[in-house]
Coordinates of C-alpha atoms in Angstrom, one line a residue:
M73 CA -6.3 1.5 -14.9
E74 CA -4.7 3.8 -12.3
I75 CA -2.4 3.1 -9.3
L76 CA -1.8 5.7 -6.7
E77 CA 1.7 6.5 -5.7
S78 CA 2.7 9.6 -7.7
P79 CA 0.7 12.6 -6.4
G80 CA 1.7 14.9 -9.3
L81 CA -0.1 13.1 -12.2
D82 CA -2.9 14.8 -14.1
I83 CA -6.0 12.7 -14.5
F84 CA -7.0 14.0 -18.0
S85 CA -5.2 15.6 -20.9
D86 CA -7.2 18.1 -22.9
S87 CA -7.8 15.5 -25.6
E88 CA -9.5 13.2 -23.0
T89 CA -12.2 15.5 -21.8
F90 CA -15.0 13.8 -23.8
V91 CA -18.4 13.7 -22.2
A92 CA -17.7 12.7 -18.7
L93 CA -19.7 12.1 -15.5
Q94 CA -20.0 15.8 -14.7
A95 CA -22.9 18.2 -15.1
L96 CA -22.7 21.4 -17.0
A97 CA -23.4 24.6 -15.1
F98 CA -26.7 24.2 -13.4
V99 CA -29.6 26.2 -14.9
G100 CA -33.0 25.5 -13.4
L101 CA -36.5 26.5 -14.6
N102 CA -36.9 30.2 -13.9
N103 CA -40.4 30.2 -12.3
D104 CA -39.2 30.7 -8.7
L105 CA -40.9 27.5 -7.5
E106 CA -39.6 24.5 -5.7
R107 CA -36.4 26.0 -4.4
T108 CA -36.4 22.9 -2.2
P109 CA -38.0 19.7 -3.4
A110 CA -41.8 19.3 -3.2
M111 CA -43.3 17.5 -0.3
G112 CA -46.9 16.2 -0.2
W113 CA -49.2 13.3 -1.0
N114 CA -50.2 11.5 -4.2
P115 CA -52.7 8.6 -4.4
Y116 CA -51.1 6.4 -7.1
N117 CA -49.2 3.8 -5.1
A118 CA -52.2 3.4 -2.8
F119 CA -55.2 3.6 -5.2
L120 CA -53.7 3.4 -8.7
C121 CA -56.0 5.2 -11.2
S122 CA -59.2 4.6 -9.3
T123 CA -59.1 7.3 -6.5
T124 CA -62.6 8.6 -5.6
E125 CA -63.6 12.0 -4.3
E126 CA -64.3 10.4 -0.9
Q127 CA -60.8 9.0 -0.7
Y128 CA -59.3 12.3 -1.7
L129 CA -61.2 14.1 1.1
T130 CA -60.3 11.5 3.6
A131 CA -56.6 11.7 2.6
A132 CA -56.5 15.4 3.1
S133 CA -57.9 15.1 6.6
N134 CA -55.5 12.3 7.4
L135 CA -52.5 14.5 6.4
I136 CA -53.6 17.0 8.9
D137 CA -54.5 14.5 11.7
T138 CA -51.2 12.7 11.4
G139 CA -49.2 15.9 11.7
L140 CA -47.6 15.4 8.3
K141 CA -48.9 18.7 6.9
S142 CA -47.3 20.6 9.7
L143 CA -44.0 19.1 8.8
G144 CA -44.0 20.4 5.2
Y145 CA -46.1 17.9 3.3
E146 CA -48.0 20.7 1.6
Y147 CA -48.9 19.5 -1.9
F148 CA -52.1 17.6 -2.2
N149 CA -52.0 16.0 -5.6
F150 CA -54.3 14.1 -8.0
D151 CA -53.2 11.3 -10.3
C152 CA -54.7 9.3 -13.2
G153 CA -58.3 8.5 -13.4
W154 CA -60.0 11.8 -12.6
Q155 CA -60.5 12.8 -16.2
G156 CA -63.5 12.4 -18.4
T157 CA -63.3 10.7 -21.8
N158 CA -64.7 13.6 -23.9
R159 CA -64.0 17.3 -24.1
T160 CA -66.7 19.9 -24.2
A161 CA -67.8 21.4 -27.5
S162 CA -65.4 24.2 -26.9
G163 CA -62.5 21.8 -26.3
T164 CA -62.3 22.1 -22.5
I165 CA -61.1 19.1 -20.5
T166 CA -63.7 17.4 -18.3
W167 CA -63.7 15.2 -15.2
N168 CA -65.2 11.8 -14.3
E169 CA -68.5 12.8 -12.7
T170 CA -68.9 9.3 -11.1
R171 CA -65.6 9.5 -9.3
I172 CA -65.6 13.3 -8.6
P173 CA -69.3 14.2 -8.3
S174 CA -68.7 17.6 -6.7
G175 CA -66.3 18.6 -9.5
I176 CA -62.7 19.4 -9.6
P177 CA -63.1 23.2 -8.9
A178 CA -65.0 22.4 -5.7
L179 CA -62.4 19.8 -4.6
G180 CA -59.6 22.2 -5.3
Q181 CA -61.3 24.9 -3.3
H182 CA -61.7 22.5 -0.4
V183 CA -58.0 21.5 -0.5
H184 CA -57.0 25.2 -0.5
G185 CA -59.3 25.8 2.4
L186 CA -57.4 23.2 4.4
G187 CA -54.2 25.1 3.7
F188 CA -52.8 22.7 1.1
K189 CA -51.4 23.5 -2.3
F190 CA -53.5 21.7 -5.0
G191 CA -51.9 19.5 -7.6
V192 CA -53.6 18.2 -10.8
Y193 CA -52.5 15.5 -13.2
S194 CA -52.5 15.2 -17.0
D195 CA -50.6 13.5 -19.7
A196 CA -48.4 14.7 -22.6
G197 CA -50.1 12.2 -24.9
Y198 CA -53.4 11.5 -26.6
Y199 CA -54.7 9.7 -23.5
S200 CA -53.5 9.4 -19.9
C201 CA -52.1 6.2 -18.4
D202 CA -54.6 3.5 -17.4
F203 CA -54.6 -0.2 -16.6
V204 CA -57.0 -1.4 -19.4
N205 CA -54.7 -1.2 -22.4
G206 CA -55.7 2.2 -23.4
Q207 CA -59.4 1.5 -23.4
A208 CA -60.2 4.0 -20.6
H209 CA -59.5 6.8 -23.1
W210 CA -59.0 9.3 -20.2
I211 CA -58.2 12.7 -21.9
G212 CA -54.6 13.7 -22.4
S213 CA -53.3 17.2 -23.1
L214 CA -51.4 16.7 -26.4
G215 CA -52.4 19.4 -28.7
Y216 CA -54.5 21.1 -26.0
E217 CA -51.7 22.5 -23.9
L218 CA -52.9 26.1 -23.9
S219 CA -56.5 25.3 -23.2
D220 CA -55.7 22.8 -20.4
A221 CA -53.2 25.1 -18.7
K222 CA -55.9 27.8 -18.5
T223 CA -58.4 25.3 -17.2
F224 CA -56.1 23.8 -14.6
T225 CA -55.1 27.2 -13.3
S226 CA -58.7 28.4 -13.2
W227 CA -59.3 25.5 -10.8
G228 CA -56.6 26.8 -8.6
A229 CA -53.8 24.4 -9.6
D230 CA -50.5 24.9 -7.9
Y231 CA -48.8 21.8 -9.3
L232 CA -49.1 19.7 -12.4
K233 CA -47.8 16.1 -12.7
Y234 CA -47.5 15.6 -16.5
D235 CA -47.3 11.9 -17.6
N236 CA -46.1 10.3 -20.8
C237 CA -48.5 7.6 -21.8
Y238 CA -49.8 7.4 -25.4
S239 CA -47.4 10.1 -26.4
V240 CA -46.4 8.3 -29.6
S241 CA -49.8 7.3 -30.8
P242 CA -53.3 6.7 -29.4
T243 CA -52.6 3.0 -29.3
D244 CA -48.9 2.9 -28.0
F245 CA -49.2 2.8 -24.2
V246 CA -45.6 3.2 -23.3
D247 CA -42.6 3.9 -25.5
D248 CA -39.8 3.1 -23.2
Y249 CA -37.0 3.4 -25.7
P250 CA -37.4 6.5 -28.0
P251 CA -34.3 7.9 -29.6
I252 CA -31.9 9.2 -27.0
R253 CA -30.6 12.7 -27.7
L254 CA -28.0 13.9 -25.3
E255 CA -27.3 17.3 -26.8
V256 CA -29.7 20.2 -26.1
I257 CA -31.1 20.8 -29.5
V258 CA -33.9 22.9 -31.0
F259 CA -36.9 20.8 -31.7
S260 CA -39.8 21.8 -34.0
F261 CA -42.4 23.2 -31.6
P262 CA -45.6 21.1 -31.5
S263 CA -48.8 23.1 -32.2
S264 CA -51.2 20.2 -32.8
N265 CA -51.6 16.5 -32.6
N266 CA -49.3 16.3 -35.6
A267 CA -46.4 17.0 -33.3
D268 CA -43.2 14.9 -33.5
S269 CA -44.2 12.6 -30.7
S270 CA -41.1 10.4 -30.9
K271 CA -39.3 12.9 -28.8
S272 CA -40.4 13.9 -25.3
K273 CA -38.9 17.4 -25.0
P274 CA -41.3 19.4 -27.2
H275 CA -44.3 17.9 -25.4
Y276 CA -43.0 19.2 -22.1
T277 CA -41.8 22.6 -23.4
A278 CA -45.3 23.1 -24.8
M279 CA -46.9 22.7 -21.5
R280 CA -44.2 24.6 -19.6
D281 CA -44.9 27.6 -21.9
A282 CA -48.6 27.2 -21.6
L283 CA -48.4 27.2 -17.8
A284 CA -46.2 30.3 -17.9
G285 CA -48.6 32.1 -20.1
T286 CA -51.4 31.8 -17.5
G287 CA -49.6 34.0 -15.1
R288 CA -50.3 31.6 -12.2
P289 CA -47.3 30.0 -10.5
V290 CA -47.6 26.2 -11.1
A291 CA -44.9 23.7 -10.2
F292 CA -44.2 21.5 -13.2
S293 CA -43.5 17.8 -12.5
M294 CA -42.4 15.9 -15.6
C295 CA -43.3 12.2 -15.4
E296 CA -41.6 10.8 -18.5
W297 CA -39.9 7.9 -16.6
G298 CA -36.4 8.8 -17.4
V299 CA -36.6 8.3 -21.2
Q300 CA -34.3 10.4 -23.4
D301 CA -32.0 11.1 -20.5
P302 CA -34.1 14.0 -19.2
A303 CA -31.6 15.3 -16.6
R304 CA -29.5 16.6 -19.5
W305 CA -32.3 18.8 -20.9
A306 CA -35.1 19.0 -18.3
P307 CA -33.7 21.4 -15.7
A308 CA -34.8 24.4 -17.9
V309 CA -38.2 22.7 -18.7
G310 CA -39.6 21.4 -15.4
N311 CA -39.3 21.7 -11.6
S312 CA -38.7 18.0 -11.4
W313 CA -38.3 15.1 -13.8
R314 CA -38.7 11.4 -13.3
I315 CA -35.3 9.6 -13.7
A316 CA -36.6 6.0 -13.9
N317 CA -39.5 3.8 -14.4
D318 CA -42.0 3.3 -11.5
I319 CA -40.9 2.1 -8.1
G320 CA -44.2 0.3 -7.9
P321 CA -46.8 -0.8 -7.2
P322 CA -45.9 -3.3 -6.1
P323 CA -42.7 -2.0 -4.5
S324 CA -39.7 -4.1 -4.1
W325 CA -36.1 -3.7 -3.0
D326 CA -35.1 -4.6 -6.5
N327 CA -37.0 -1.5 -7.8
V328 CA -35.1 0.6 -5.2
F329 CA -31.7 -0.8 -6.4
R330 CA -32.6 -0.2 -10.1
I331 CA -33.5 3.5 -9.4
I332 CA -30.5 4.1 -7.2
N333 CA -28.2 2.9 -10.0
Q334 CA -30.0 5.1 -12.5
V335 CA -29.4 8.3 -10.6
V336 CA -25.6 7.7 -10.2
P337 CA -24.6 9.7 -13.3
I338 CA -27.0 12.6 -13.0
T339 CA -27.0 13.9 -9.4
G340 CA -25.1 17.0 -10.5
F341 CA -27.8 18.1 -12.9
A342 CA -30.3 19.0 -10.2
G343 CA -30.5 22.0 -7.9
P344 CA -32.8 24.7 -6.5
G345 CA -35.9 24.8 -8.7
A346 CA -35.2 21.7 -10.7
W347 CA -34.9 18.2 -9.2
N348 CA -34.2 14.5 -10.0
D349 CA -37.5 12.7 -9.2
L350 CA -36.9 9.2 -8.0
D351 CA -40.7 8.5 -7.9
L352 CA -43.3 8.4 -5.3
L353 CA -42.6 7.1 -1.8
E354 CA -43.6 3.6 -0.9
V355 CA -43.3 4.1 2.9
G356 CA -46.3 2.4 4.5
N357 CA -47.0 0.0 1.6
E358 CA -46.5 -3.8 1.6
G359 CA -43.5 -5.1 -0.3
L360 CA -40.7 -3.4 1.6
S361 CA -39.6 -4.2 5.2
V362 CA -39.5 -1.3 7.7
A363 CA -35.7 -1.1 7.3
E364 CA -36.1 -1.0 3.5
Q365 CA -38.7 1.7 3.8
A366 CA -36.4 3.8 6.0
S367 CA -33.5 3.3 3.6
H368 CA -35.7 4.3 0.6
F369 CA -36.9 7.4 2.5
A370 CA -33.5 8.5 3.6
F371 CA -31.9 8.0 0.2
W372 CA -34.7 9.9 -1.6
A373 CA -34.4 12.7 0.9
A374 CA -30.6 13.1 0.7
A375 CA -30.7 12.8 -3.1
K376 CA -33.1 15.8 -3.1
S377 CA -36.0 13.9 -4.7
P378 CA -39.5 15.2 -4.2
L379 CA -41.0 13.5 -1.1
L380 CA -44.6 12.6 -2.1
V381 CA -46.3 10.2 0.3
S382 CA -48.2 7.6 -1.6
T383 CA -49.9 5.3 0.9
D384 CA -53.4 5.1 2.6
L385 CA -53.0 7.1 5.8
T386 CA -56.4 6.0 7.2
S387 CA -54.7 3.7 9.7
P388 CA -50.9 4.1 9.2
A389 CA -48.5 1.9 11.1
E390 CA -46.5 3.5 13.8
S391 CA -43.3 2.7 11.8
T392 CA -44.8 4.5 8.8
L393 CA -45.2 7.8 10.7
T394 CA -41.9 7.4 12.5
I395 CA -40.1 7.3 9.1
L396 CA -42.2 10.0 7.4
K397 CA -42.0 12.4 10.4
N398 CA -38.2 12.2 11.1
T399 CA -37.4 15.9 11.0
R400 CA -33.7 15.3 10.7
I401 CA -34.1 13.3 7.5
I402 CA -36.7 15.8 6.2
A403 CA -34.1 18.6 6.9
L404 CA -31.7 16.8 4.5
N405 CA -34.3 17.0 1.7
Q406 CA -35.2 20.7 2.4
D407 CA -31.6 21.9 3.0
P408 CA -31.4 25.3 1.3
L409 CA -28.0 24.5 -0.5
G410 CA -30.0 22.0 -2.6
T411 CA -27.1 19.7 -3.4
S412 CA -27.7 16.0 -3.8
I413 CA -25.6 13.3 -2.3
T414 CA -23.3 11.7 -4.9
F415 CA -22.0 8.2 -5.4
K416 CA -18.7 7.7 -3.6
R417 CA -18.0 4.0 -3.4
R418 CA -19.6 0.5 -3.8
Y419 CA -18.5 -2.5 -1.9
T420 CA -20.0 -5.1 -4.2
N421 CA -22.8 -7.1 -2.6
D422 CA -21.9 -5.4 0.7
Y423 CA -22.8 -1.7 0.9
D424 CA -22.8 1.7 -0.9
V425 CA -21.4 5.0 0.3
W426 CA -23.0 8.2 -0.8
A427 CA -22.3 11.8 0.5
G428 CA -23.0 15.4 -0.1
P429 CA -22.6 18.9 1.4
L430 CA -25.2 20.8 3.5
A431 CA -25.8 24.5 3.8
D432 CA -24.2 24.7 7.3
G433 CA -20.9 23.4 6.0
S434 CA -21.4 19.8 7.3
T435 CA -21.6 16.7 5.1
V436 CA -24.3 14.0 5.1
A437 CA -23.1 10.4 4.4
V438 CA -25.6 7.7 3.5
L439 CA -24.5 4.1 3.7
L440 CA -26.9 1.4 2.2
N441 CA -26.6 -2.2 3.3
W442 CA -26.9 -4.5 0.4
Q443 CA -26.6 -7.7 2.5
N444 CA -29.7 -9.7 3.3
S445 CA -29.0 -9.8 7.1
S446 CA -28.4 -7.4 10.0
R447 CA -24.8 -6.6 10.5
S448 CA -22.3 -4.2 12.0
L449 CA -20.5 -1.9 9.6
T450 CA -17.2 -0.1 9.9
F451 CA -17.4 3.2 8.0
D452 CA -14.1 4.4 6.5
L453 CA -14.2 8.2 6.6
S454 CA -11.7 8.4 3.7
D455 CA -14.5 7.2 1.4
V456 CA -16.1 10.6 1.8
G457 CA -12.8 12.5 1.9
F458 CA -12.2 12.8 5.6
E459 CA -9.6 11.6 8.1
S460 CA -11.8 12.5 11.1
A461 CA -15.1 14.2 11.8
E462 CA -17.8 14.6 14.4
A463 CA -20.8 12.4 13.6
I464 CA -24.5 12.5 14.4
D465 CA -26.6 9.5 13.6
L466 CA -29.8 10.8 11.9
W467 CA -31.6 7.5 12.6
T468 CA -30.8 5.6 15.8
G469 CA -29.0 2.4 16.9
D470 CA -25.7 0.7 16.3
N471 CA -26.4 -2.4 14.1
L472 CA -27.5 -2.0 10.5
A473 CA -30.6 -4.1 9.6
A474 CA -31.0 -6.0 6.4
H475 CA -31.2 -3.4 3.6
G476 CA -31.0 -0.8 6.3
S477 CA -29.2 2.5 6.1
L478 CA -26.8 4.5 8.2
V479 CA -27.3 8.3 7.8
L480 CA -24.6 10.4 9.4
K481 CA -24.2 14.2 9.6
L482 CA -20.5 14.9 9.6
A483 CA -19.2 18.2 11.0
D484 CA -15.7 19.7 11.6
G485 CA -14.2 17.2 9.2
A486 CA -10.5 17.1 8.6
E487 CA -9.9 16.5 4.9
A488 CA -8.0 13.4 3.9
P489 CA -5.3 13.8 1.3
A490 CA -6.8 13.2 -2.2
P491 CA -5.4 10.0 -3.8
S492 CA -3.4 10.3 -7.0
F493 CA -2.8 7.5 -9.4
F494 CA -0.6 5.9 -12.0
Y495 CA -2.7 5.6 -15.1
Y496 CA -2.8 2.6 -17.5
P497 CA -4.9 3.2 -20.6
A498 CA -6.9 0.1 -21.6
A499 CA -6.0 0.4 -25.2
A500 CA -2.3 0.8 -24.6
S501 CA 0.0 -1.5 -26.6
S502 CA 1.0 -3.3 -23.4
S503 CA -2.6 -4.4 -22.8
V504 CA -3.7 -7.8 -23.9
I505 CA -7.2 -7.7 -25.6
A506 CA -8.4 -11.2 -26.4
G507 CA -11.4 -13.5 -27.0
G508 CA -13.6 -11.0 -28.9
A509 CA -12.9 -7.9 -26.9
S510 CA -12.0 -5.0 -29.1
T511 CA -11.3 -1.3 -29.2
R512 CA -13.6 1.6 -30.3
V513 CA -13.1 5.3 -30.5
V514 CA -15.3 7.7 -28.6
N515 CA -16.1 11.1 -30.1
S516 CA -13.1 10.7 -32.5
T517 CA -10.7 11.3 -29.6
V518 CA -10.6 8.5 -27.0
T519 CA -10.1 4.8 -27.4
V520 CA -11.8 2.4 -25.1
V521 CA -12.0 -1.4 -24.9
G522 CA -15.4 -3.0 -25.2
Y523 CA -17.0 -6.4 -25.6
I524 CA -15.4 -7.6 -22.4
G525 CA -17.3 -10.7 -21.4
M526 CA -18.8 -13.5 -23.4
G527 CA -15.3 -14.8 -23.6
G528 CA -13.7 -11.4 -24.2
T529 CA -11.0 -10.3 -21.8
L530 CA -8.9 -7.2 -21.2
T531 CA -5.5 -7.7 -19.3
F532 CA -3.4 -4.8 -18.1
T533 CA 0.3 -5.8 -17.9
N534 CA 3.3 -4.2 -16.3
V535 CA 1.2 -2.8 -13.5
D536 CA 3.2 -1.5 -10.6
G537 CA 2.4 -3.0 -7.2
G538 CA 4.6 -0.6 -5.3
T539 CA 7.2 -1.6 -2.8
T540 CA 5.0 -3.9 -0.7
G541 CA 2.4 -5.5 -3.0
G542 CA -0.7 -6.8 -1.2
T543 CA -4.1 -5.1 -1.5
K544 CA -4.3 -1.8 -3.4
L545 CA -6.9 0.8 -4.1
V546 CA -7.7 0.7 -7.8
S547 CA -9.8 3.4 -9.7
L548 CA -11.6 2.6 -12.9
D549 CA -12.8 4.8 -15.7
Y550 CA -15.5 3.1 -17.7
I551 CA -18.6 3.5 -19.9
N552 CA -21.8 1.6 -19.3
A553 CA -25.0 2.7 -21.0
D554 CA -26.8 -0.5 -20.4
Y555 CA -29.8 1.2 -18.9
T556 CA -33.1 -0.5 -18.3
F557 CA -36.7 0.4 -17.2
T558 CA -37.4 -3.1 -15.8
N559 CA -35.6 -5.2 -13.2
T560 CA -32.8 -7.5 -14.4
A561 CA -30.1 -9.5 -12.8
C562 CA -28.1 -6.3 -12.6
S563 CA -30.5 -3.5 -13.2
N564 CA -28.8 -0.4 -14.6
C565 CA -25.4 -1.9 -13.9
R566 CA -22.9 -4.3 -15.3
N567 CA -20.5 -6.7 -13.6
A568 CA -16.9 -7.1 -14.2
W569 CA -14.7 -9.8 -12.7
V570 CA -11.2 -8.6 -11.9
S571 CA -8.3 -10.9 -11.2
V572 CA -4.8 -9.8 -10.1
N573 CA -1.9 -12.1 -11.2
G574 CA -4.3 -14.9 -11.9
G575 CA -5.7 -14.9 -8.4
E576 CA -9.3 -15.3 -7.4
A577 CA -11.5 -12.9 -9.5
V578 CA -13.4 -10.2 -7.6
Q579 CA -16.9 -9.2 -8.7
V580 CA -17.2 -5.4 -9.3
Q581 CA -20.8 -4.1 -9.8
M582 CA -20.7 -0.9 -11.8
P583 CA -23.7 1.4 -12.3
I584 CA -24.6 3.0 -15.6
S585 CA -22.4 6.0 -16.5
G586 CA -25.2 7.6 -18.6
Q587 CA -27.7 6.7 -21.3
S588 CA -25.2 7.0 -24.1
W589 CA -22.1 5.1 -24.9
D590 CA -20.0 8.2 -25.0
I591 CA -20.5 9.2 -21.3
K592 CA -18.0 7.8 -18.8
F593 CA -17.8 7.3 -15.1
S594 CA -14.4 8.4 -13.6
G595 CA -13.1 7.1 -10.4
Y596 CA -14.9 3.9 -9.5
Y597 CA -12.8 2.7 -6.5
V598 CA -12.3 -1.0 -5.7
G599 CA -9.8 -2.7 -3.4
L600 CA -7.9 -5.5 -5.2
S601 CA -5.5 -8.0 -3.5
D602 CA -2.7 -10.3 -4.8
F603 CA -0.4 -7.6 -6.0
I604 CA 3.3 -8.3 -5.8
P605 CA 6.1 -5.7 -5.4
G606 CA 7.4 -4.1 -8.5
A607 CA 6.0 -3.5 -12.0
N608 CA 5.3 -7.1 -13.1
N609 CA 1.6 -7.4 -12.1
T610 CA -1.3 -8.3 -14.4
V611 CA -4.9 -7.3 -13.9
E612 CA -7.5 -9.1 -16.0
F613 CA -11.1 -7.9 -16.6
S614 CA -13.7 -10.4 -17.7
N615 CA -17.3 -11.5 -17.2
P616 CA -17.8 -15.3 -17.1
N617 CA -21.6 -15.2 -16.7
N618 CA -22.6 -14.9 -20.4
A619 CA -22.9 -11.1 -20.0
W620 CA -20.9 -8.0 -20.8
A621 CA -18.7 -5.9 -18.6
P622 CA -18.5 -2.1 -19.1
D623 CA -16.2 -0.6 -21.7
M624 CA -12.9 0.3 -20.1
Q625 CA -10.8 3.4 -20.6
F626 CA -8.4 3.5 -17.7
E627 CA -7.3 1.3 -14.8
N628 CA -5.7 3.5 -12.2
C629 CA -3.8 1.9 -9.4
Y630 CA -2.9 3.5 -6.1
C631 CA 0.2 1.8 -4.6
R632 CA -0.7 1.7 -1.0
N633 CA -2.3 -0.9 1.2
E634 CA -6.1 -0.6 1.3

């Protein structure tokens, strides 16, 4: 726990620099593609795995007629269901002649003739994904990477979406929880169907190298749903990588919340040529309100996710095109600096604040309304490091709709002084660890307190409330690897209830810090009241709802009024 009043304190000693919420030096895939995130169209959220040639042809025309192509939506991509179920005698992949009667080469030529880049789909497993429990037996590329890469590029492919179904065995549809490996290690290179299919990375490096060997530039989109913490190894393998399970169909605000929590610890791992992929866009599809669709689009854009429209554009609603064609939001996504917004502050059950730099020296701030009603919102510039700034609203309007977003471009900002804190280690002898809570050592160097909740509590004592007491800014360092690929009561987050001096407990909703229990989040800010002047305050952490809170390392308290 940390309290801010002494500006000269160092946050970490050398012994405390264990794996923290910071990326290593960014190294992207060296194929000179996707220097900004891909924009285009994919049929999956509209048509699942049953898209026909007629629907593909209609969609290509719709992208032109709606004006979306002229705004940068240039990739026209396939998804599951186009493949045949048997290879030729020479091992060449085939297509479903009922769905694609003219053949893939002809369809690719048509797409190129319209000025689009052409994207194909395959799978890093025995079969591709389907909706009939693996009985479709659509051909996957595992063990045929060289052959399929040559075939795809001979068809004119400019983009490959590479899925992850049946990558463990011909009968295991999805393996959501393979062993997590954080370090970048050398895997045995797969050369046949006897590959070590319990680990995702070698499947993807095999296709990366096969594509490179063709000599044709092909953007490589890795669709492994965020398993095995790909942001920590994928930048040198693919141009983008999925960071989470599907957003739909059907889409929901809960899905959006789950994905946003999952990207919190990995925004710094992406950059020009290699991007965190938050999944296809659901703008235009039932399940999200218009305000939710706008928030979804704006967040994806500012987080530098690929923007792949995935709706039927035959008769799009006016609101759909208004969102997808907002050139100011598109410009955030295509900003040449290529830096994602990062998590700044969460006001639990209220709103989030995210922000990041742009190439022109300005800053974009994205505020997400978690409340289920329209409301006004006061934005504290200090949450993004400013005392003052000129602001441009990249949407329009004053009130913030239910689950709406405020997207501001901030220029000429005057920097606010950085807060500095008094630090209180969770495992200090002055802390009270009770009810089943206990300490553990991380990487042989740092002691944290876990098993908070289920009756376990952690209480910091002798916390200084400064000269005035009242409400203080508190910064938390914690570890939470409770990641999930499905929606839960707190998807990809954990709750802590924090009470000062026995007062009313405040709920603090804390996203994952990573997919391993040795990666911490530093600097989660929360305002806490009920402090009294002097150094006799107590701060208790618990979770009364039969659930766990994160593991705590520090509470850091800033002795000023919030």
